[in-house]
XYZ file of C-alpha atoms in Angstrom:
674
model
C -15.644 -89.988 89.361
C -13.237 -90.548 92.260
C -13.956 -89.986 95.952
C -11.159 -89.993 98.522
C -12.379 -90.476 102.078
C -11.381 -91.571 105.547
C -13.585 -93.753 107.717
C -12.617 -94.933 111.180
C -14.435 -98.030 112.409
C -14.035 -100.201 115.485
C -12.015 -103.352 115.710
C -11.098 -104.987 112.444
C -12.218 -108.415 111.406
C -10.005 -111.339 110.674
C -9.731 -112.632 107.123
C -11.953 -115.584 106.258
C -14.690 -114.734 108.730
C -17.471 -116.984 107.477
C -20.267 -115.226 109.351
C -19.335 -111.879 107.877
C -19.094 -113.399 104.434
C -22.517 -114.897 104.859
C -23.824 -111.550 106.044
C -22.544 -109.819 102.936
C -24.141 -112.527 100.799
C -27.392 -111.938 102.669
C -27.036 -108.225 102.039
C -26.567 -108.927 98.348
C -29.705 -111.055 98.379
C -31.715 -108.319 100.093
C -30.580 -105.656 97.648
C -31.154 -107.967 94.688
C -34.689 -108.799 95.899
C -35.621 -105.114 95.915
C -33.408 -103.690 93.169
C -32.926 -100.054 92.338
C -31.057 -100.225 89.020
C -30.212 -96.530 88.878
C -28.716 -96.433 92.378
C -25.047 -96.578 93.273
C -23.767 -98.611 96.229
C -21.579 -97.273 99.030
C -20.041 -99.926 101.336
C -18.592 -98.947 104.707
C -16.428 -101.712 106.184
C -13.336 -102.478 108.263
C -9.669 -102.627 107.392
C -7.847 -105.705 108.648
C -4.178 -104.917 108.183
C -3.437 -102.010 110.546
C -5.288 -99.799 113.102
C -5.657 -96.971 110.626
C -5.788 -97.508 106.899
C -6.382 -94.922 104.187
C -8.143 -96.401 101.189
C -8.552 -94.669 97.885
C -11.874 -95.634 96.414
C -12.641 -95.481 92.740
C -16.301 -95.300 91.796
C -17.336 -97.112 88.676
C -18.510 -100.433 87.411
C -17.045 -102.955 87.663
C -15.780 -101.902 91.083
C -12.099 -101.859 92.031
C -11.747 -103.449 95.444
C -9.065 -103.295 98.100
C -6.576 -106.126 98.083
C -7.278 -109.110 100.413
C -10.528 -107.536 101.615
C -12.888 -109.862 103.436
C -16.084 -108.108 102.373
C -15.503 -106.888 98.854
C -15.396 -110.299 97.048
C -18.984 -110.938 98.084
C -19.889 -107.465 96.873
C -19.645 -108.770 93.310
C -23.007 -110.467 93.892
C -24.661 -107.055 94.373
C -25.794 -105.431 91.168
C -24.641 -101.817 91.050
C -24.825 -100.773 87.439
C -24.389 -97.107 88.279
C -21.217 -97.595 90.298
C -20.092 -98.574 93.758
C -17.615 -97.400 96.376
C -15.849 -99.237 99.186
C -14.647 -97.298 102.222
C -12.157 -99.129 104.458
C -10.561 -97.635 107.581
C -8.951 -98.520 110.858
C -9.825 -98.063 114.512
C -9.488 -95.440 117.194
C -10.183 -95.712 120.899
C -10.686 -91.942 121.235
C -14.367 -91.064 120.886
C -13.708 -87.419 120.007
C -11.222 -88.403 117.313
C -13.686 -90.887 115.877
C -16.471 -88.270 115.788
C -14.197 -85.698 114.176
C -13.011 -88.060 111.462
C -16.524 -89.279 110.795
C -17.620 -85.677 110.319
C -14.665 -85.064 108.023
C -15.551 -88.181 106.050
C -19.163 -87.068 105.591
C -18.058 -83.626 104.452
C -15.905 -85.101 101.688
C -18.219 -87.918 100.668
C -21.426 -85.855 100.643
C -20.261 -83.846 97.644
C -19.793 -86.983 95.580
C -22.911 -88.676 96.908
C -25.146 -85.729 96.030
C -24.055 -86.039 92.386
C -25.394 -89.591 92.130
C -28.978 -90.263 91.131
C -29.508 -92.269 94.311
C -27.351 -94.178 96.772
C -27.735 -97.341 98.816
C -25.547 -97.511 101.928
C -24.245 -100.814 103.296
C -22.632 -100.474 106.748
C -20.789 -103.522 108.139
C -19.888 -103.177 111.824
C -20.216 -105.097 115.072
C -20.128 -101.907 117.125
C -23.714 -100.709 117.396
C -22.642 -97.355 118.795
C -20.488 -96.780 115.721
C -23.361 -97.641 113.399
C -25.679 -95.366 115.356
C -23.146 -92.487 115.317
C -22.457 -92.787 111.604
C -26.174 -93.029 110.781
C -26.993 -90.029 112.976
C -24.284 -87.886 111.364
C -25.274 -88.937 107.855
C -28.927 -88.226 108.650
C -28.058 -84.804 110.064
C -26.092 -83.975 106.897
C -29.063 -84.926 104.723
C -27.391 -87.999 103.183
C -30.139 -90.376 104.336
C -33.185 -88.483 103.173
C -36.083 -90.759 102.353
C -36.100 -92.949 100.210
C -32.290 -93.383 100.396
C -31.760 -96.930 101.676
C -29.414 -98.092 104.424
C -28.544 -101.713 105.206
C -26.724 -102.214 108.534
C -24.853 -105.525 108.826
C -23.785 -106.820 112.238
C -22.899 -110.102 113.910
C -24.367 -108.949 117.203
C -27.450 -110.969 118.204
C -28.841 -108.109 120.290
C -29.724 -105.105 118.123
C -31.958 -103.348 120.653
C -29.549 -100.530 121.414
C -31.642 -97.434 122.183
C -29.460 -94.974 120.179
C -29.270 -97.388 117.256
C -33.010 -98.087 117.294
C -33.902 -94.385 117.436
C -31.556 -93.542 114.574
C -32.479 -96.426 112.293
C -36.184 -95.921 112.915
C -35.967 -92.456 111.328
C -34.441 -93.625 108.037
C -35.242 -96.135 105.305
C -33.093 -98.810 106.917
C -32.936 -102.552 107.511
C -30.674 -104.379 109.971
C -29.046 -107.700 109.092
C -28.304 -109.584 112.316
C -26.267 -112.634 111.323
C -25.273 -115.656 113.390
C -26.063 -119.107 111.996
C -28.650 -117.391 109.803
C -29.461 -113.764 109.147
C -32.544 -111.915 110.332
C -33.750 -108.906 108.363
C -35.157 -106.389 110.857
C -37.012 -103.089 110.469
C -36.947 -100.589 113.334
C -40.420 -99.080 113.708
C -40.584 -95.280 114.180
C -41.879 -93.678 117.379
C -41.945 -97.132 118.964
C -39.621 -99.564 120.709
C -40.751 -102.391 118.433
C -38.537 -104.124 115.866
C -40.298 -106.087 113.126
C -38.651 -109.043 111.376
C -39.526 -108.820 107.693
C -37.360 -111.633 106.307
C -34.636 -114.162 107.054
C -31.736 -115.542 105.061
C -29.842 -118.809 105.189
C -27.233 -120.282 102.914
C -29.545 -123.211 102.089
C -32.889 -121.484 101.482
C -31.755 -118.012 100.587
C -33.964 -115.013 101.358
C -37.476 -115.708 102.680
C -40.105 -113.142 103.684
C -41.510 -113.791 107.160
C -44.282 -111.166 107.354
C -46.696 -109.232 105.204
C -44.233 -106.352 105.153
C -42.044 -105.860 102.095
C -38.328 -105.261 102.239
C -37.660 -101.620 103.082
C -41.297 -100.977 104.106
C -42.839 -97.531 103.784
C -43.058 -97.306 107.544
C -43.901 -93.570 107.572
C -46.590 -93.753 104.892
C -48.747 -95.719 107.314
C -47.346 -96.699 110.702
C -47.218 -100.416 111.398
C -47.551 -99.939 115.148
C -49.904 -97.099 116.111
C -47.760 -94.513 117.937
C -48.816 -91.472 119.948
C -47.188 -88.468 118.309
C -46.627 -85.029 119.775
C -47.606 -81.942 117.811
C -47.955 -78.274 118.550
C -50.540 -75.661 117.626
C -51.694 -72.243 118.730
C -54.753 -70.048 118.389
C -54.970 -69.085 114.720
C -58.576 -68.829 113.520
C -59.967 -70.347 111.346
C -57.115 -72.863 111.267
C -56.835 -73.542 115.002
C -59.226 -72.444 117.745
C -58.259 -73.065 121.377
C -60.876 -73.152 124.122
C -60.733 -73.840 127.817
C -61.986 -77.273 128.825
C -65.036 -77.130 131.065
C -64.729 -80.677 132.391
C -61.207 -80.880 133.806
C -61.728 -84.445 135.043
C -61.113 -85.742 131.517
C -57.969 -83.655 131.244
C -56.618 -85.296 134.376
C -57.253 -88.793 133.012
C -53.914 -88.778 131.187
C -52.734 -90.619 128.097
C -54.643 -93.797 128.980
C -57.882 -91.891 128.456
C -56.689 -90.916 124.996
C -55.862 -94.499 124.048
C -59.094 -95.766 125.514
C -61.226 -93.318 123.573
C -62.315 -91.235 126.578
C -60.691 -88.166 125.052
C -60.958 -87.189 121.437
C -57.775 -87.283 119.386
C -56.262 -83.850 119.557
C -57.396 -83.099 123.097
C -54.420 -82.743 125.357
C -54.336 -85.164 128.302
C -53.316 -83.283 131.385
C -54.183 -79.937 129.830
C -57.205 -77.694 130.082
C -57.590 -76.884 126.402
C -59.685 -78.242 123.546
C -58.645 -77.655 119.946
C -60.832 -77.200 116.892
C -60.600 -75.619 113.456
C -59.708 -76.692 109.955
C -56.135 -77.716 110.874
C -57.582 -79.871 113.660
C -59.600 -81.654 110.988
C -56.419 -82.056 108.949
C -54.716 -83.608 111.967
C -57.635 -86.012 112.489
C -57.486 -87.054 108.851
C -53.714 -87.519 109.042
C -54.117 -89.651 112.162
C -56.701 -91.894 110.541
C -54.778 -92.201 107.282
C -51.327 -92.746 108.794
C -52.469 -94.799 111.806
C -51.364 -92.686 114.754
C -52.821 -90.902 117.749
C -51.599 -87.489 118.740
C -51.588 -84.901 121.460
C -51.314 -81.152 120.938
C -48.992 -79.055 123.072
C -48.968 -75.287 123.383
C -45.723 -73.355 123.158
C -44.510 -71.953 126.501
C -44.723 -68.374 125.207
C -47.881 -69.053 123.136
C -46.212 -67.760 119.951
C -45.335 -69.124 116.521
C -41.683 -68.353 117.027
C -38.994 -65.919 115.946
C -35.220 -66.000 115.965
C -33.900 -64.392 119.129
C -30.790 -62.168 119.288
C -28.849 -64.975 121.009
C -29.550 -67.345 118.096
C -32.213 -69.449 119.808
C -35.704 -69.846 118.380
C -38.840 -69.264 120.409
C -42.370 -70.554 120.129
C -43.657 -73.538 118.212
C -40.925 -73.341 115.575
C -38.338 -73.730 118.325
C -40.171 -76.753 119.743
C -40.125 -78.469 116.342
C -36.497 -77.527 115.642
C -35.416 -78.983 119.007
C -37.506 -82.117 118.278
C -39.610 -81.606 121.384
C -42.595 -82.492 119.184
C -42.846 -84.653 116.076
C -44.467 -82.059 113.822
C -46.219 -78.707 113.941
C -49.774 -78.128 112.790
C -49.643 -74.357 112.440
C -49.929 -73.592 109.617
C -46.633 -71.718 109.529
C -45.530 -69.002 107.113
C -42.534 -69.861 104.965
C -39.373 -67.922 105.810
C -35.776 -68.521 104.759
C -34.394 -68.575 108.299
C -36.995 -71.133 109.358
C -36.198 -73.408 106.400
C -32.645 -73.772 107.748
C -33.797 -75.449 110.961
C -37.086 -77.165 110.045
C -38.709 -78.754 106.978
C -41.898 -77.400 105.426
C -44.661 -79.491 103.986
C -46.280 -78.640 100.680
C -48.436 -75.487 100.943
C -51.721 -75.764 102.809
C -53.072 -72.274 102.201
C -51.946 -68.788 101.172
C -52.854 -65.603 103.001
C -51.825 -61.975 103.380
C -52.210 -59.118 105.819
C -54.915 -56.488 105.948
C -55.614 -53.560 108.240
C -58.590 -54.134 110.545
C -60.125 -50.962 111.934
C -63.250 -49.947 113.765
C -66.061 -48.538 111.667
C -67.028 -45.073 112.834
C -70.538 -43.909 113.644
C -72.756 -42.841 110.738
C -71.987 -39.257 109.792
C -73.902 -36.703 107.730
C -71.981 -35.009 104.958
C -72.799 -31.277 105.352
C -71.638 -30.701 101.792
C -74.017 -33.283 100.451
C -75.825 -30.649 98.388
C -72.826 -30.751 96.028
C -73.044 -34.517 95.536
C -76.052 -34.757 93.162
C -73.686 -33.778 90.374
C -70.223 -35.134 89.870
C -67.384 -32.574 89.740
C -67.215 -33.018 85.973
C -70.916 -32.044 85.658
C -70.400 -28.901 87.735
C -67.446 -28.002 85.536
C -69.496 -28.643 82.401
C -72.289 -26.303 83.594
C -69.852 -23.480 84.343
C -68.066 -24.058 81.050
C -71.360 -23.954 79.132
C -72.283 -20.673 80.864
C -68.946 -19.055 79.960
C -69.239 -20.263 76.375
C -72.795 -18.885 76.146
C -71.770 -15.447 77.428
C -68.814 -15.254 75.055
C -71.075 -16.191 72.159
C -73.567 -13.445 73.052
C -70.809 -10.815 73.261
C -69.297 -11.877 69.926
C -72.642 -11.895 68.104
C -73.595 -8.482 69.511
C -70.326 -6.752 68.611
C -71.151 -6.110 64.894
C -74.367 -4.249 65.834
C -73.229 -2.177 68.796
C -70.100 -1.207 70.644
C -71.918 -1.532 73.979
C -71.724 -4.804 75.933
C -75.095 -6.610 75.779
C -77.113 -7.349 78.900
C -75.845 -10.694 80.291
C -77.859 -10.698 83.545
C -80.776 -12.793 82.179
C -78.501 -15.740 81.527
C -77.122 -15.654 85.071
C -80.608 -15.283 86.555
C -81.807 -18.342 84.612
C -78.882 -20.348 86.050
C -79.771 -19.243 89.609
C -83.526 -19.791 89.058
C -84.305 -16.117 89.721
C -87.206 -14.084 88.394
C -86.237 -11.708 85.638
C -87.655 -9.210 83.154
C -86.451 -9.451 79.609
C -85.539 -6.170 77.863
C -85.884 -5.738 74.185
C -83.846 -8.521 72.651
C -82.662 -9.083 69.145
C -84.080 -12.016 67.228
C -80.898 -14.096 67.399
C -80.768 -13.754 71.235
C -84.130 -15.432 71.785
C -83.073 -18.962 70.621
C -79.907 -18.738 72.735
C -81.803 -17.800 75.883
C -84.570 -20.367 75.214
C -82.074 -23.197 74.783
C -80.271 -22.192 77.967
C -83.579 -22.164 79.871
C -84.407 -25.741 78.716
C -80.972 -27.007 79.761
C -81.251 -25.375 83.170
C -84.771 -26.774 83.655
C -83.587 -30.348 83.088
C -80.502 -29.890 85.272
C -82.509 -28.288 88.078
C -85.108 -31.044 88.179
C -82.370 -33.699 88.193
C -80.483 -31.912 90.947
C -83.584 -31.522 93.131
C -84.624 -35.172 92.923
C -81.148 -36.510 93.598
C -80.564 -34.094 96.468
C -83.681 -35.279 98.285
C -82.334 -38.838 98.167
C -78.819 -37.917 99.237
C -79.974 -36.001 102.277
C -81.108 -39.342 103.730
C -77.619 -40.914 103.312
C -75.243 -41.402 106.252
C -71.516 -41.943 105.716
C -69.484 -44.420 107.808
C -65.785 -43.478 107.852
C -63.250 -46.181 106.970
C -60.065 -44.138 106.758
C -57.180 -46.633 106.716
C -57.321 -48.381 103.350
C -53.557 -48.811 102.908
C -50.426 -49.142 104.999
C -49.153 -45.841 103.593
C -52.183 -43.956 104.921
C -51.778 -45.629 108.308
C -48.111 -44.646 108.577
C -49.066 -41.068 107.747
C -51.275 -40.995 110.871
C -48.869 -41.652 113.761
C -51.585 -40.905 116.316
C -53.171 -44.295 115.498
C -51.389 -47.222 117.165
C -50.754 -50.447 115.257
C -51.373 -53.857 116.850
C -49.491 -56.958 115.633
C -49.574 -60.548 116.830
C -46.686 -61.443 119.097
C -43.616 -63.129 117.492
C -44.905 -64.137 114.061
C -43.164 -64.460 110.713
C -44.549 -61.040 109.790
C -42.911 -59.397 112.782
C -39.600 -61.102 112.021
C -39.872 -59.917 108.413
C -40.266 -56.201 109.074
C -37.708 -56.285 111.890
C -35.131 -57.557 109.378
C -36.107 -55.117 106.606
C -33.609 -52.394 105.776
C -35.519 -50.382 103.179
C -38.982 -49.618 101.862
C -42.275 -49.153 103.644
C -41.643 -52.001 106.076
C -38.508 -50.217 107.228
C -40.860 -47.416 108.287
C -42.910 -49.982 110.212
C -39.696 -51.098 111.893
C -38.941 -47.501 112.857
C -42.404 -47.199 114.395
C -41.747 -50.398 116.340
C -38.406 -49.129 117.618
C -40.129 -45.921 118.711
C -42.649 -47.930 120.732
C -45.575 -47.276 118.416
C -46.636 -50.930 118.041
C -48.578 -53.009 120.567
C -48.225 -56.814 120.527
C -50.938 -59.251 121.576
C -51.461 -63.001 121.630
C -54.080 -64.606 119.415
C -56.049 -65.629 122.490
C -56.605 -61.933 123.268
C -58.133 -61.047 119.893
C -61.765 -60.615 121.072
C -60.939 -58.292 123.968
C -58.360 -56.419 121.873
C -60.908 -55.682 119.135
C -63.596 -54.668 121.599
C -61.480 -52.452 123.851
C -58.820 -51.020 121.516
C -59.798 -51.269 117.854
C -63.502 -50.447 118.042
C -63.001 -47.026 119.735
C -60.721 -46.029 116.852
C -57.462 -45.350 118.684
C -55.836 -48.578 117.401
C -55.901 -50.724 114.282
C -55.009 -54.400 114.049
C -52.682 -55.828 111.389
C -53.757 -59.433 110.835
C -54.263 -62.182 108.271
C -57.153 -61.818 105.864
C -58.688 -65.185 106.778
C -58.388 -64.428 110.486
C -60.032 -61.046 109.974
C -63.003 -62.708 108.266
C -63.452 -65.054 111.225
C -63.176 -62.296 113.827
C -65.677 -60.053 112.053
C -68.053 -62.985 111.529
C -67.915 -63.890 115.225
C -68.584 -60.293 116.199
C -71.545 -60.089 113.816
C -72.984 -63.332 115.207
C -72.830 -61.854 118.706
C -74.085 -58.319 118.041
C -75.789 -58.408 114.645
C -73.669 -55.455 113.471
C -70.539 -54.989 111.396
C -68.381 -52.881 113.691
C -65.089 -53.481 111.831
C -63.753 -53.121 108.322
C -60.701 -54.383 106.457
C -58.488 -52.341 104.157
C -58.714 -52.643 100.401
C -54.945 -53.083 100.255
C -53.436 -56.454 101.089
C -49.716 -56.747 101.776
C -46.980 -59.113 102.914
C -48.339 -62.346 101.357
C -47.142 -65.657 102.781
C -47.604 -69.345 102.004
C -48.520 -71.485 105.001
C -47.459 -75.082 105.611
C -47.128 -77.724 108.273
C -43.594 -78.255 109.586
C -41.422 -81.079 110.860
C -37.890 -81.440 112.223
C -35.074 -81.029 109.727
C -34.815 -84.053 107.383
C -37.708 -85.754 109.178
C -39.264 -88.542 107.032
C -42.703 -87.744 108.417
C -42.852 -84.592 106.268
C -42.998 -86.472 102.908
C -45.790 -88.631 104.353
C -47.678 -85.499 105.405
C -47.105 -83.987 101.962
C -49.058 -86.773 100.291
C -52.134 -86.128 102.441
C -51.896 -82.341 102.151
C -51.901 -82.627 98.359
C -55.027 -84.777 98.526
C -56.765 -82.198 100.698
C -55.833 -79.105 98.717
C -56.427 -80.635 95.282
C -59.891 -81.786 96.374
C -60.680 -78.363 97.862
C -61.419 -79.891 101.261
C -59.373 -77.419 103.253
C -61.151 -74.391 101.787
C -64.475 -76.153 102.348
C -63.641 -76.811 105.997
C -62.626 -73.196 106.604
C -65.889 -71.888 105.155
C -68.092 -74.458 106.872
C -66.613 -73.779 110.307
C -67.449 -70.057 110.220
C -71.007 -68.770 109.946
C -71.744 -65.283 108.589
C -68.284 -65.249 107.051
C -69.222 -62.997 104.121
C -71.571 -60.527 105.816
C -68.932 -58.060 106.977
C -66.227 -58.647 104.358
C -67.090 -55.419 102.513
C -69.486 -53.445 104.721
C -71.112 -50.445 103.027
C -69.656 -47.014 103.602
C -73.073 -45.372 103.095
C -76.402 -46.189 104.704
C -79.863 -44.715 104.121
C -82.062 -43.541 106.983
C -85.562 -42.072 107.203
C -85.592 -39.147 109.567
C -86.393 -35.454 109.647
C -83.791 -33.075 108.323
C -81.904 -31.121 110.951
C -79.285 -28.442 110.991
C -76.636 -31.201 110.921
C -77.892 -32.155 107.482
C -78.022 -28.640 106.056
C -75.364 -26.528 107.727
C -73.180 -26.624 104.622
C -75.827 -24.731 102.662
C -76.119 -22.188 105.468
C -72.364 -21.718 105.289
C -72.686 -20.856 101.603
C -75.518 -18.454 102.458
C -73.472 -16.841 105.217
C -70.437 -16.440 102.948
C -72.672 -14.792 100.343
C -74.053 -12.394 102.908
C -70.556 -11.533 104.136
C -69.404 -10.814 100.610
C -72.503 -8.641 100.060
C -71.844 -6.785 103.301
C -68.224 -6.230 102.293
C -69.241 -4.792 98.930
C -71.871 -2.619 100.645
C -69.275 -1.197 103.026
C -66.921 -0.468 100.146
C -69.676 1.354 98.259
C -70.678 3.376 101.349
C -67.066 4.315 101.973
C -66.625 5.376 98.394
C -69.762 7.522 98.418
C -68.528 9.377 101.528
C -64.874 9.653 100.832
C -64.696 9.277 97.097
C -65.588 12.891 96.058
C -63.241 14.426 98.613
C -60.427 12.233 97.364
C -61.033 13.024 93.721
C -61.182 16.883 94.079
C -57.543 17.286 95.222
C -56.493 15.070 92.400
C -58.325 17.255 89.927
C -56.798 20.467 91.368
C -53.330 19.009 91.211
C -53.640 18.070 87.596
C -51.744 20.589 85.221
C -53.783 23.276 83.394
C -53.402 23.038 79.636
C -51.830 26.146 77.974
C -54.203 28.492 76.150
C -54.654 27.977 72.489
C -53.034 30.403 70.034
C -56.423 31.263 68.612
C -57.493 32.955 71.854
C -54.395 35.138 72.106
C -54.960 38.914 71.420
């Protein structure tokens, strides 16, 4: 594999520079002491013949080096079984030109580097700004993702350049500062400290000077305890934000946090206290990784969406701009977010449900039909029709007249009847029908008495489709969440209809801090419904039940728009892999689910509230008006038939006489002719 690249570095070094040779030997000793046999080596060094040199580099083993190079002969001491590359270039005094060519170099080299199993970078330069710029660009392009190693070699005694320290502290890097001997330094993250882990001399070789290994896992557990910045927002049961009652502690500042006056997670200088299962995760992370932290709220109190101008709002924007070190959240995974931040492994999964107010208990006026299922009513009518047809068919051989069917109908309606003379075969049929009707009547009567005491609580919106079919009910969504961004970008399907409702002004947006008042004032009366996460709905309903002792809300049977939730960090941040390890421990042990359940009392009481309740009270017209409607309809039909009969008796004969007179007279028969 061949990589052609350009690298511009500052001033070139003269041939035979003993300090630089010793530095490369020290670098070889460091890499040999902590070998990675399957890694390739990429050396960035100076040209010494002209201000700008183009070097073609062939990757392979053994390496092919540039002629008369100062650095590459010592490179033979470094074991690189999987190949090596040497990049040599000249100088440029123009900063913009240098930055442009460095970017061009990274674009070309990254394609080849990504095809290697792993890479170790060795950068030899006396210009700390150059080393910092190259490291920053490589880190931004994802070439220095942990655990990719970087060894920076310099002859400068002072390596405490702020840009260099910040850049090297974020990657798996060591600095070799060589004068008479070489010091092996590790830049500690989120701190101004630099730890010396080893030293090298030509007489004694490489010697460890601390308990730290070469290339320490400085993000797995911080060597110096830093104070990290994180962000969170109201998101029960994960994060709960409350106003601080004692503001004197809030005004104590960061010294109170370090001195133990404030709990970790309380924000010095702020009036909020944080709790919830993600707060417990943060406390565990802090204890395990050796850091303190403060939580900051987003200016707009939202999770964050992509704005029309390309900027990102909310907590996601704070993390993407590196205003904080990581975000607690948890945050729903979305493709556009993954381009600007890194997600941890999943913490929890959740989905949306419709949360509506339960109506007042209602009496079903047609409850007298409920003792039997519709199939039973159909079976009774079918049996009656079959019985009547059987009677007619059996009677036809004996008489052309239709038999009397009224007794069978009167038995069905529980009416008194007199039985005319019946044939022998009719008696078993009528007796069997009477037994069936007796059993059915007794069953109906007993069940009806129980059902008249039942009250029905309406829970109409059980799916998003039903909700969209009722435009009079207003939807409420949380302000600027991943769900809102999702349906706003949808071009088809049911969520496109939600987008149309939003564009028509049919959606109200609220912050999570306004959930209690929103449910009480808007959802409970029934004019609005809230679209929220299932876990959040459980918490809200449990809190309401703890306060009132009643289940005033219900959730839909349908769940939709599922999302996986994670913690987040800045793009390519090495703190995310360290967080991943702890999150896996928590989720595999079931601790996170346990914390969510233990933090919420009465969490299961109102999850599936009954739609029917039983009461003991006297029956009123509200209970029975359906039966009176049936009675009234029967009376109206009887009155209509009575009027038709009366009209026929008055007008019928007078209408039939003209018809008879108009009918033709038959001609006389021949037998009567004279």
